[in-house]
Tab-separated table of C-alpha atoms in Angstrom:
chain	number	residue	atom	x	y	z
A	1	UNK	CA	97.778	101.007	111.282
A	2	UNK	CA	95.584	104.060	111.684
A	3	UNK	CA	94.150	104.678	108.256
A	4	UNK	CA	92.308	108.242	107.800
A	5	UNK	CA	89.968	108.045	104.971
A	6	UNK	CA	90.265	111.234	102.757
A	7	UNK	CA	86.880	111.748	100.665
A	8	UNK	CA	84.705	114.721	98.900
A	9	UNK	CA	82.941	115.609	95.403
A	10	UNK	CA	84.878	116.595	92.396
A	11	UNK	CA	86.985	119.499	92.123
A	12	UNK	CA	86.624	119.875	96.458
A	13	UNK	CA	90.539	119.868	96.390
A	14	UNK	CA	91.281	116.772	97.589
A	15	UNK	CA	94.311	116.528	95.698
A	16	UNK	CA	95.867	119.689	97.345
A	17	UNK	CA	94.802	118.373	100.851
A	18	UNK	CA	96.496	114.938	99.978
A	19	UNK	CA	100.064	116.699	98.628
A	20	UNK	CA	100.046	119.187	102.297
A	21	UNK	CA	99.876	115.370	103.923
A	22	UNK	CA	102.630	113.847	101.581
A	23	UNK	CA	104.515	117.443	102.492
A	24	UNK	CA	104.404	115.955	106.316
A	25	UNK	CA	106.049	112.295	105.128
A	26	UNK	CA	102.544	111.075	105.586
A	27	UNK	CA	102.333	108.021	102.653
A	28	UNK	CA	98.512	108.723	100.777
A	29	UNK	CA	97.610	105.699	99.004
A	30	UNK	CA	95.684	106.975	96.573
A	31	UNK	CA	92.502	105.107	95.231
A	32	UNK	CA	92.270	106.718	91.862
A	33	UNK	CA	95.782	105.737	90.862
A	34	UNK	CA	95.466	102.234	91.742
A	35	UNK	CA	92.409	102.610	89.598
A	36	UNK	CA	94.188	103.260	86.769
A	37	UNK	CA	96.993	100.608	87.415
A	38	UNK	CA	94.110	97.990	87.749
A	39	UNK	CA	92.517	99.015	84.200
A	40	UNK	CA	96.242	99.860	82.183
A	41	UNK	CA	97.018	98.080	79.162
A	42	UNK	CA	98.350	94.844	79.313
A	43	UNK	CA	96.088	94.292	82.708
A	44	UNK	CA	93.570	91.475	83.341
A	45	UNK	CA	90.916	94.519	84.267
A	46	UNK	CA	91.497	96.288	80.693
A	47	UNK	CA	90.752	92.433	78.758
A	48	UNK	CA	87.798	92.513	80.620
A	49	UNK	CA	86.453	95.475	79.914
A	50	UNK	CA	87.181	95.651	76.104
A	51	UNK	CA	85.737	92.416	76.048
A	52	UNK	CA	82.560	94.000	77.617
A	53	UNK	CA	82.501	97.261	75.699
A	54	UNK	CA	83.995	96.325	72.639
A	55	UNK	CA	87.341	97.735	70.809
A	56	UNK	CA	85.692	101.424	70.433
A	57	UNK	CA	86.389	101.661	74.310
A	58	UNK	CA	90.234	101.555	73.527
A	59	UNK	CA	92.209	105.007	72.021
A	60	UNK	CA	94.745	104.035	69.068
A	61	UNK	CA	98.326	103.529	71.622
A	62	UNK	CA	96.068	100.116	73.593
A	63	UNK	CA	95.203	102.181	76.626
A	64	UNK	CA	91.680	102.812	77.512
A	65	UNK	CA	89.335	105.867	76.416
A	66	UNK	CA	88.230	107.201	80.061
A	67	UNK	CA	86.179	110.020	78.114
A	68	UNK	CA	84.070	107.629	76.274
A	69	UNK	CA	84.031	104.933	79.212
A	70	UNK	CA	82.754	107.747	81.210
A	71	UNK	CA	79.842	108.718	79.018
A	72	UNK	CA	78.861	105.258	78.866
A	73	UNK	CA	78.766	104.890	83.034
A	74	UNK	CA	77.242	107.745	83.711
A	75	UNK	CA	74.388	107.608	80.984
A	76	UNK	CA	73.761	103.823	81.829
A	77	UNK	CA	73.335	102.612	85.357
A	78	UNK	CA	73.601	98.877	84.899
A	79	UNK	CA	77.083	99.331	82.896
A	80	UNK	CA	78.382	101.728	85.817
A	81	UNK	CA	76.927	98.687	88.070
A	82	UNK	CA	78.685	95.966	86.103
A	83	UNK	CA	81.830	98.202	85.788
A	84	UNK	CA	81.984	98.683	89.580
A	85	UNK	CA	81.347	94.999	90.120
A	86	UNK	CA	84.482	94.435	88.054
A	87	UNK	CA	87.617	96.965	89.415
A	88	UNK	CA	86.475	97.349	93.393
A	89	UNK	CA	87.654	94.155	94.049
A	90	UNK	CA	91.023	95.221	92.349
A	91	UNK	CA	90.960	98.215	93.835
A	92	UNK	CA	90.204	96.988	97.397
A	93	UNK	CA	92.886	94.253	97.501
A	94	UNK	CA	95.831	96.570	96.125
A	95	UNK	CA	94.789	99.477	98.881
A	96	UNK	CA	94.543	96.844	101.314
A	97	UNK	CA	98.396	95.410	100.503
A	98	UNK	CA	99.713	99.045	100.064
A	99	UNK	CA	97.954	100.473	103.595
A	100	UNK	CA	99.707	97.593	105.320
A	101	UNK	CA	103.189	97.883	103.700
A	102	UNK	CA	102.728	102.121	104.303
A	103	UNK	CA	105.446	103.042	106.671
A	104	UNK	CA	104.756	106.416	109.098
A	105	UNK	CA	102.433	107.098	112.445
A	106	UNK	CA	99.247	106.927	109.786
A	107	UNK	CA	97.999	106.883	106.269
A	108	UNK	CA	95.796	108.704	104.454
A	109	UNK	CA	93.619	106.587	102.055
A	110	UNK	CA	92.254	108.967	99.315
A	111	UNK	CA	88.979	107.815	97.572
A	112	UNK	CA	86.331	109.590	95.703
A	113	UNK	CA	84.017	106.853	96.694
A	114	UNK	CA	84.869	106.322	100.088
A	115	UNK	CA	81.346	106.350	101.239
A	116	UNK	CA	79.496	105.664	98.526
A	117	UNK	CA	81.385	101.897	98.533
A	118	UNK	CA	81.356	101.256	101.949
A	119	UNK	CA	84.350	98.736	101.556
A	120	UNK	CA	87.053	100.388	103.182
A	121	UNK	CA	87.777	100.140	107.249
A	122	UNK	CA	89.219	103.414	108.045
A	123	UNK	CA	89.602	105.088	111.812
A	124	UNK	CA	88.499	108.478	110.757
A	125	UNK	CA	86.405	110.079	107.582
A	126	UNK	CA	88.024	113.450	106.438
A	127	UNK	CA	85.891	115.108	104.039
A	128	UNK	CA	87.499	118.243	101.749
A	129	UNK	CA	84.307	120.255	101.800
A	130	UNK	CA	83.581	122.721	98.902
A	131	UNK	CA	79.948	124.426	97.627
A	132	UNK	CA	78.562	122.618	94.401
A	133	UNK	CA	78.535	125.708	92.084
A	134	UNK	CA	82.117	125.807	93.540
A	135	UNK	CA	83.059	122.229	92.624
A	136	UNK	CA	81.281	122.615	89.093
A	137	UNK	CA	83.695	125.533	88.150
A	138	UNK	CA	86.797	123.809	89.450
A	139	UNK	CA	86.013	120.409	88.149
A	140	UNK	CA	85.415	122.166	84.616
A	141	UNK	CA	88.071	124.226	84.700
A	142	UNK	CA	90.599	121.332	85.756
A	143	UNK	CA	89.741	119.031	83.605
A	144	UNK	CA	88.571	121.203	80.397
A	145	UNK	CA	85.457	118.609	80.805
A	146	UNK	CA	81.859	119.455	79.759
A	147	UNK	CA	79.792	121.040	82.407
A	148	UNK	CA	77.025	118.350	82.437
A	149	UNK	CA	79.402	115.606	82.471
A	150	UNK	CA	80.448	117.246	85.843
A	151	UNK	CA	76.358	117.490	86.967
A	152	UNK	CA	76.223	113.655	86.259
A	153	UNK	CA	79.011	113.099	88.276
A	154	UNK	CA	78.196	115.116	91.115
A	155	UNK	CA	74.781	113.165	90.621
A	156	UNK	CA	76.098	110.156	91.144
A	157	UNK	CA	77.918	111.067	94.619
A	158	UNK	CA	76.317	111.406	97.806
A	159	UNK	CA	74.826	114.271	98.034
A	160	UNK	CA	76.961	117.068	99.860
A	161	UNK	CA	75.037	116.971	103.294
A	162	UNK	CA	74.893	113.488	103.021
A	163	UNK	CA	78.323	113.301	102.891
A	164	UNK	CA	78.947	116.142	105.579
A	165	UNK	CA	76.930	113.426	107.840
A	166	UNK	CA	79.542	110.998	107.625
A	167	UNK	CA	82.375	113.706	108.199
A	168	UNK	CA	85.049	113.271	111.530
A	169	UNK	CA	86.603	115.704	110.376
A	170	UNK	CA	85.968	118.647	107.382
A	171	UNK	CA	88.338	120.653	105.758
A	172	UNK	CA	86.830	123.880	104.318
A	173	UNK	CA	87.997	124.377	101.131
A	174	UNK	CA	86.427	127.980	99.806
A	175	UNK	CA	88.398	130.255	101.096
A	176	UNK	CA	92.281	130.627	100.213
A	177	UNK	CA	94.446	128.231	99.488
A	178	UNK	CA	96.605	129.321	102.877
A	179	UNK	CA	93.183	128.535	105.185
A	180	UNK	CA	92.990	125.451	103.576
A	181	UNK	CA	96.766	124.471	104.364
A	182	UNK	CA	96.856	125.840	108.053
A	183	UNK	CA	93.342	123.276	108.456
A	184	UNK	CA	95.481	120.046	107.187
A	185	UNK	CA	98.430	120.952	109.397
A	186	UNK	CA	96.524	121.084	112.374
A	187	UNK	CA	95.000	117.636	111.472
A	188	UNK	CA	97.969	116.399	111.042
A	189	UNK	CA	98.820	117.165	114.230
A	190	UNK	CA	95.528	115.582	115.510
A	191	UNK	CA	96.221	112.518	113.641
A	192	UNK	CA	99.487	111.952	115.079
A	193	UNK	CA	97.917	111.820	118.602
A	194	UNK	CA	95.328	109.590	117.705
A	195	UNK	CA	97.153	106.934	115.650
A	196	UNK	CA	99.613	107.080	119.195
A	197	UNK	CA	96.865	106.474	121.341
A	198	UNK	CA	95.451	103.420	119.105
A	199	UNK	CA	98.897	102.269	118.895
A	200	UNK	CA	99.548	101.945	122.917
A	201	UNK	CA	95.759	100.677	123.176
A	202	UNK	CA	97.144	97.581	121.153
């Protein structure tokens, strides 16, 4: 399977690249969902973490407090540490099963974290590209968070030209949402020749 892994910093717009894919039949296995799933109530990953963090970490309905997990991760580095030691295995393995059961020429795998882990095999890097001030706006806007919560998230990524290092491919997202479109169709496009070539190299 040719797996195209879909990365960039908060608020860069990778969900909007992701949906033009899914708009192609492309299936994007998505590694924030799964990192829900893996931490929902009722899960082994949810037990462990209360366990850890104690009952404040939970809201009233059982499910878990991402706001206040958050503020605990990114003010304390062993906790994010211990965290991440916890739900990438999860993670991994359920990407893993859901890239090989993914029907279609390719898949997109879409990960915040995609470099920063260095645990996924993917044929290409695809990197939504966006200026920080840019992705500090967004990201606040979006998610009606506090603008320093965004900083210390943007803090803990790869810094953007780091990132841009590791790049195949870049969309640029700052200019209209139709320029960013007409860049993911012609990957597309690029994507289906290349997962045809790696399939007759088999």
């Amino acid at each position: 399977m040719f797996v195209v892994g879909l990365t960039g910093g908060i608020g860069s717009g990778k969900t909007t690249v992701s949906q033009r894919f899914e708009h192609h039949g492309i299936v994007v296995v998505d590694a924030d969902t799964i990192a829900r799933e893996v931490v929902a109530p009722g899960s082994e990953g949810l037990k462990k973490i209360t366990a850890h963090f104690g009952p404040q970490i939970l809201l009233a309905n059982g499910s878990l407090d991402r706001q206040a997990l958050r503020k605990i991760i990114f003010s304390n580095e062993s906790e994010r540490r211990w965290l991440e030691s916890l739900t990438h295995p999860l993670i991994r393995t359920e990407i893993e099963a859901r890239i090989q059961a993914a029907p279609g020429p390719y898949t997109i795998l879409s990960a915040p974290l995609l470099l920063e882990s260095g645990h996924y095999n993917v044929n290409r890097v695809l990197i939504v590209d966006l200026p920080v001030v840019e992705q500090i706006t967004r990201a606040s806007a979006r998610d009606n968070a506090d603008r320093r919560m965004i900083e210390k998230i943007i803090a803990s990524q790869l810094p953007r030209t780091e990132r841009l290092k590791h790049a195949d491919d870049i969309v640029d997202n700052a200019g209209s949402l139709e320029q960013t479109l007409y860049q993911v169709d012609a990957l597309h496009l690029r994507y289906l020749q290349l997962a045809d070539i790696t399939l007759n190299d088999l």
